[in-house]
Coordinates of C-alpha atoms in Angstrom, one line a residue:
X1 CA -42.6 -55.1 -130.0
X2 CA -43.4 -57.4 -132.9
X3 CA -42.0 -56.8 -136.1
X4 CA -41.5 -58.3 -139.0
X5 CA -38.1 -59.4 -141.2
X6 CA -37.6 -59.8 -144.6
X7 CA -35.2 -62.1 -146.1
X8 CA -32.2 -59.5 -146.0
X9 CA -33.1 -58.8 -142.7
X10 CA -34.6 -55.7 -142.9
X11 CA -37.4 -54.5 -140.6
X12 CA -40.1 -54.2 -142.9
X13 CA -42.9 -53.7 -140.2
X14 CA -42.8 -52.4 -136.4
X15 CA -46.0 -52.8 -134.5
X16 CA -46.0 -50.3 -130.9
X17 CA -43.4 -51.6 -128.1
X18 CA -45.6 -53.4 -125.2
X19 CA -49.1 -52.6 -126.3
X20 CA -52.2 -55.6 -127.7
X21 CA -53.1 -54.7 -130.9
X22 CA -54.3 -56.2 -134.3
X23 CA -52.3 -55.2 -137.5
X24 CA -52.9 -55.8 -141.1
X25 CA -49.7 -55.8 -143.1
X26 CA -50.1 -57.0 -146.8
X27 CA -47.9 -59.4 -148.5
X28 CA -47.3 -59.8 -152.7
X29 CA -44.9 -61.5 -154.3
X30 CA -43.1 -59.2 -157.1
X31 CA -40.4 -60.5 -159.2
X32 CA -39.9 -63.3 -156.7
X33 CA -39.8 -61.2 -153.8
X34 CA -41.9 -60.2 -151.1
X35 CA -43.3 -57.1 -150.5
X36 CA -44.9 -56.0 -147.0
X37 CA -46.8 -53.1 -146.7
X38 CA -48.9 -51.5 -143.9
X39 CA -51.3 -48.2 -143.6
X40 CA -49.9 -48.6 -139.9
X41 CA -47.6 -45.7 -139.0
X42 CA -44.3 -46.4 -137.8
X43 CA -44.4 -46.5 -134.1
X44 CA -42.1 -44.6 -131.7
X45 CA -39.5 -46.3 -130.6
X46 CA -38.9 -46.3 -127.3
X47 CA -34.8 -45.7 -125.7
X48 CA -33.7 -48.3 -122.9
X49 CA -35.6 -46.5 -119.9
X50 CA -38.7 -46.3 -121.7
X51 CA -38.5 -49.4 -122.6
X52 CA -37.9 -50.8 -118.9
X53 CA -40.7 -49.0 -117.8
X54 CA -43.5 -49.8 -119.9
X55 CA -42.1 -53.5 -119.5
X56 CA -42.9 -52.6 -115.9
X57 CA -46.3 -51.0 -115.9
X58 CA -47.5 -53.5 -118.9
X59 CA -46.0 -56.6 -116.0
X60 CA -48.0 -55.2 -113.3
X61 CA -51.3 -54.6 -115.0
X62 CA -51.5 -57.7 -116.4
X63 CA -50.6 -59.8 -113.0
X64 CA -53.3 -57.7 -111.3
X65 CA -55.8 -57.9 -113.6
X66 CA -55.3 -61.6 -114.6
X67 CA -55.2 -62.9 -111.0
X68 CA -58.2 -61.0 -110.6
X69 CA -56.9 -58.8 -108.0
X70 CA -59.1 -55.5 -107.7
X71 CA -56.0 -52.9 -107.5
X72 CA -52.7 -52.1 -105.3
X73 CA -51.7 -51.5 -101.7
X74 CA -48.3 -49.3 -101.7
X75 CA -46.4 -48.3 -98.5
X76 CA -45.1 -45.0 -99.4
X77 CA -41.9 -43.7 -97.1
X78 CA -41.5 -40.3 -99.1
X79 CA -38.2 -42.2 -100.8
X80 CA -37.0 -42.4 -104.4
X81 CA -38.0 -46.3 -104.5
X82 CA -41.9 -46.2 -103.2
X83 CA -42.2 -43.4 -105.2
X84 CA -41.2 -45.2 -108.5
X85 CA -43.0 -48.1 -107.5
X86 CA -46.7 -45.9 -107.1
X87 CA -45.8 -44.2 -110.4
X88 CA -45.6 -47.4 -112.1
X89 CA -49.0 -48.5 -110.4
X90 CA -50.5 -45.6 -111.4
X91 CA -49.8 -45.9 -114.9
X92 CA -50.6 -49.5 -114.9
X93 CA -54.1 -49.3 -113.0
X94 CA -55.2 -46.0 -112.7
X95 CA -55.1 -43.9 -109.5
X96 CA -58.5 -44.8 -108.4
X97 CA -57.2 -48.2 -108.2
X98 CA -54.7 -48.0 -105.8
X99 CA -54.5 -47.2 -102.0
X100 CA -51.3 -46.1 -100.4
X101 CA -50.0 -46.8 -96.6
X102 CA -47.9 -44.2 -94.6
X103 CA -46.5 -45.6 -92.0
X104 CA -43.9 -43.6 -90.0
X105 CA -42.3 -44.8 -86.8
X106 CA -40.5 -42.6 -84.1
X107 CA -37.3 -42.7 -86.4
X108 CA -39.1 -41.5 -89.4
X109 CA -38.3 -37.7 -90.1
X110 CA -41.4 -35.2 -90.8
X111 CA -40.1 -34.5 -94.2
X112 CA -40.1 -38.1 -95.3
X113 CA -43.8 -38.4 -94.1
X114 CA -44.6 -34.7 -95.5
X115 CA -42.9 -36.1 -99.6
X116 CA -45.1 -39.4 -99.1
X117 CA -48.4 -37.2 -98.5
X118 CA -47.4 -34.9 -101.4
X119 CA -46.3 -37.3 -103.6
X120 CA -49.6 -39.4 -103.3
X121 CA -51.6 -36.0 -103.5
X122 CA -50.1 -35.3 -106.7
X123 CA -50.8 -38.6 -108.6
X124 CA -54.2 -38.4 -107.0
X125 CA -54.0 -41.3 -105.0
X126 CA -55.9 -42.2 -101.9
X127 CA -53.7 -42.6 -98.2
X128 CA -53.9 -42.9 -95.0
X129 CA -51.4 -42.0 -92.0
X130 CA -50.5 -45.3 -90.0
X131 CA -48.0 -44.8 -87.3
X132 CA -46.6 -48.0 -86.2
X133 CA -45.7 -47.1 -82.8
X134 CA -48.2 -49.1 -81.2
X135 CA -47.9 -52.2 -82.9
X136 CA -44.1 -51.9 -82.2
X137 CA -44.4 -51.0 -79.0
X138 CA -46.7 -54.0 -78.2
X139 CA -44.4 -56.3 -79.9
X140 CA -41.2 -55.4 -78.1
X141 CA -43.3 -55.4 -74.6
X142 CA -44.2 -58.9 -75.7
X143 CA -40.8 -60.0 -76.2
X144 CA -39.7 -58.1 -73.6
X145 CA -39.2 -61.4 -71.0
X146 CA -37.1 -62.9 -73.4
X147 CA -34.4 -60.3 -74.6
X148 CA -33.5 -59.8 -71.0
X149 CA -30.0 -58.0 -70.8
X150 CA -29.9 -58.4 -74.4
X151 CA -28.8 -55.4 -76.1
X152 CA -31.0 -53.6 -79.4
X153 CA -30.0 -54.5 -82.7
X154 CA -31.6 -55.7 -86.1
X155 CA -34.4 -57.5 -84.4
X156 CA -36.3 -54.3 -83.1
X157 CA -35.4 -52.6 -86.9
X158 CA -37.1 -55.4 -88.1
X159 CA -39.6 -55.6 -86.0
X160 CA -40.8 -51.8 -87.3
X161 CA -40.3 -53.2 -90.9
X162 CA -42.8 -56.5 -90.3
X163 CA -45.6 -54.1 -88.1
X164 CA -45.6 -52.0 -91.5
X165 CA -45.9 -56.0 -93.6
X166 CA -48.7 -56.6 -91.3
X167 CA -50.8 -53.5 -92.1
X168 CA -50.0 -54.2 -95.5
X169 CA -51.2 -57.4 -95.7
X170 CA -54.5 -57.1 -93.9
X171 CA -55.8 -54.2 -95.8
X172 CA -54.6 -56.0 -99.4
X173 CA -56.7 -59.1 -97.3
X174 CA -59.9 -56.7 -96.8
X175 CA -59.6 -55.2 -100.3
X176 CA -58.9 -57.4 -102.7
X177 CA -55.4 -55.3 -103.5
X178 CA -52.2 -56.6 -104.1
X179 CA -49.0 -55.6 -101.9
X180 CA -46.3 -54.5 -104.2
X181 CA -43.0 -54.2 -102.9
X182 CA -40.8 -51.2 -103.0
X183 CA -37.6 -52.7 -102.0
X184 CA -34.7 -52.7 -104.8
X185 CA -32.6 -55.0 -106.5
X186 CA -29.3 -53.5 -105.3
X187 CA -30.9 -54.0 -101.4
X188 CA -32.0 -57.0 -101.8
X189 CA -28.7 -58.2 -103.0
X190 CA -27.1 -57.3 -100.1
X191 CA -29.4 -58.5 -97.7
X192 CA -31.0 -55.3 -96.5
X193 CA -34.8 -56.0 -97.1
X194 CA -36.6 -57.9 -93.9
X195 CA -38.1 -61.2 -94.4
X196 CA -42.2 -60.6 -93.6
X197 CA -41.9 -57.1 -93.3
X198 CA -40.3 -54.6 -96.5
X199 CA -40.3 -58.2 -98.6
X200 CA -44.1 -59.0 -98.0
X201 CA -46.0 -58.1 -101.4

């Protein structure tokens, strides 16, 4: 949002909040003082949300596009914070741009799986259905030998959580797309977000 200050320190000029652009704004000197004027209209500006936001959508087109990356890979779980993250994607590279990743597990209920499609349907986004059982399954057959007597715990969560950072990662390999990441701040504060898995992107 540049702008420009007179010597009261007055805005005398606003140019549009997170958007390139090229402005003329005239200055004369009258009576020893500056005058600034503009044909530009006064831009809207934006409340504390929509300001966070387009900070977000301007961040992620320009990391994309300026590491020459061809688009985004999403995993989409039908919650609040995947679905934030596509509409950011969306409005930062276009829906044609991005490719979206469901990938439920035995655990995941229908009607998380059922918001994911819907919600990608609606921005007009490509997906496809991954289930992760087999990876999982293959994985915890694998380790099997070694977590004899052992009882479950955050491993074999996280072992669902890196299957779905695998897929991920080898279709954003393939197709030129970056992961993002749909994991939030307040999660990863606490530690809930798995290393390789939800984290990867």
């Amino acid at each position: 949002g540049s702008m420009i200050i007179d010597a009261d320190g007055l805005i005398v000029f606003r140019a549009p909040q997170f958007e390139e652009g090229l402005y003329l704004v005239d200055v004369e000197e009258v009576n020893s003082k500056l005058n600034f004027t503009s044909s530009i209209s006064p831009p809207e500006i934006l409340n504390r949300h929509q300001s966070i936001y387009r900070a977000l959508v301007l961040g992620v087109r320009d990391y994309v596009r300026k590491n020459g990356f061809k688009g985004a890979v999403i995993g989409l779980s039908g919650g609040i914070d995947s679905a934030l993250t596509l509409a950011i994607a969306v409005d930062a590279l276009g829906a044609e741009n991005i490719e979206v990743l469901i990938m439920p597990s035995r655990y995941t209920a229908d009607m998380s799986t059922d918001d994911a499609r819907e919600m990608a349907t609606q921005l007009s986004v490509p997906y496809h259905i991954l289930p992760i059982e087999l990876p999982v399954e293959a994985f915890s057959e694998l380790l099997a030998p070694l977590f004899v007597d052992l009882p479950d715990d955050a491993t074999e969560e996280n072992i669902q959580a890196r299957s779905r950072g695998v897929l991920m990662m080898a279709l954003s390999n393939k197709s030129g797309k970056l992961v993002l990441t749909t994991g939030n701040k307040s999660e990863m504060s606490v530690g809930y977000a798995t290393l390789y898995g939800d984290m990867a992107g």
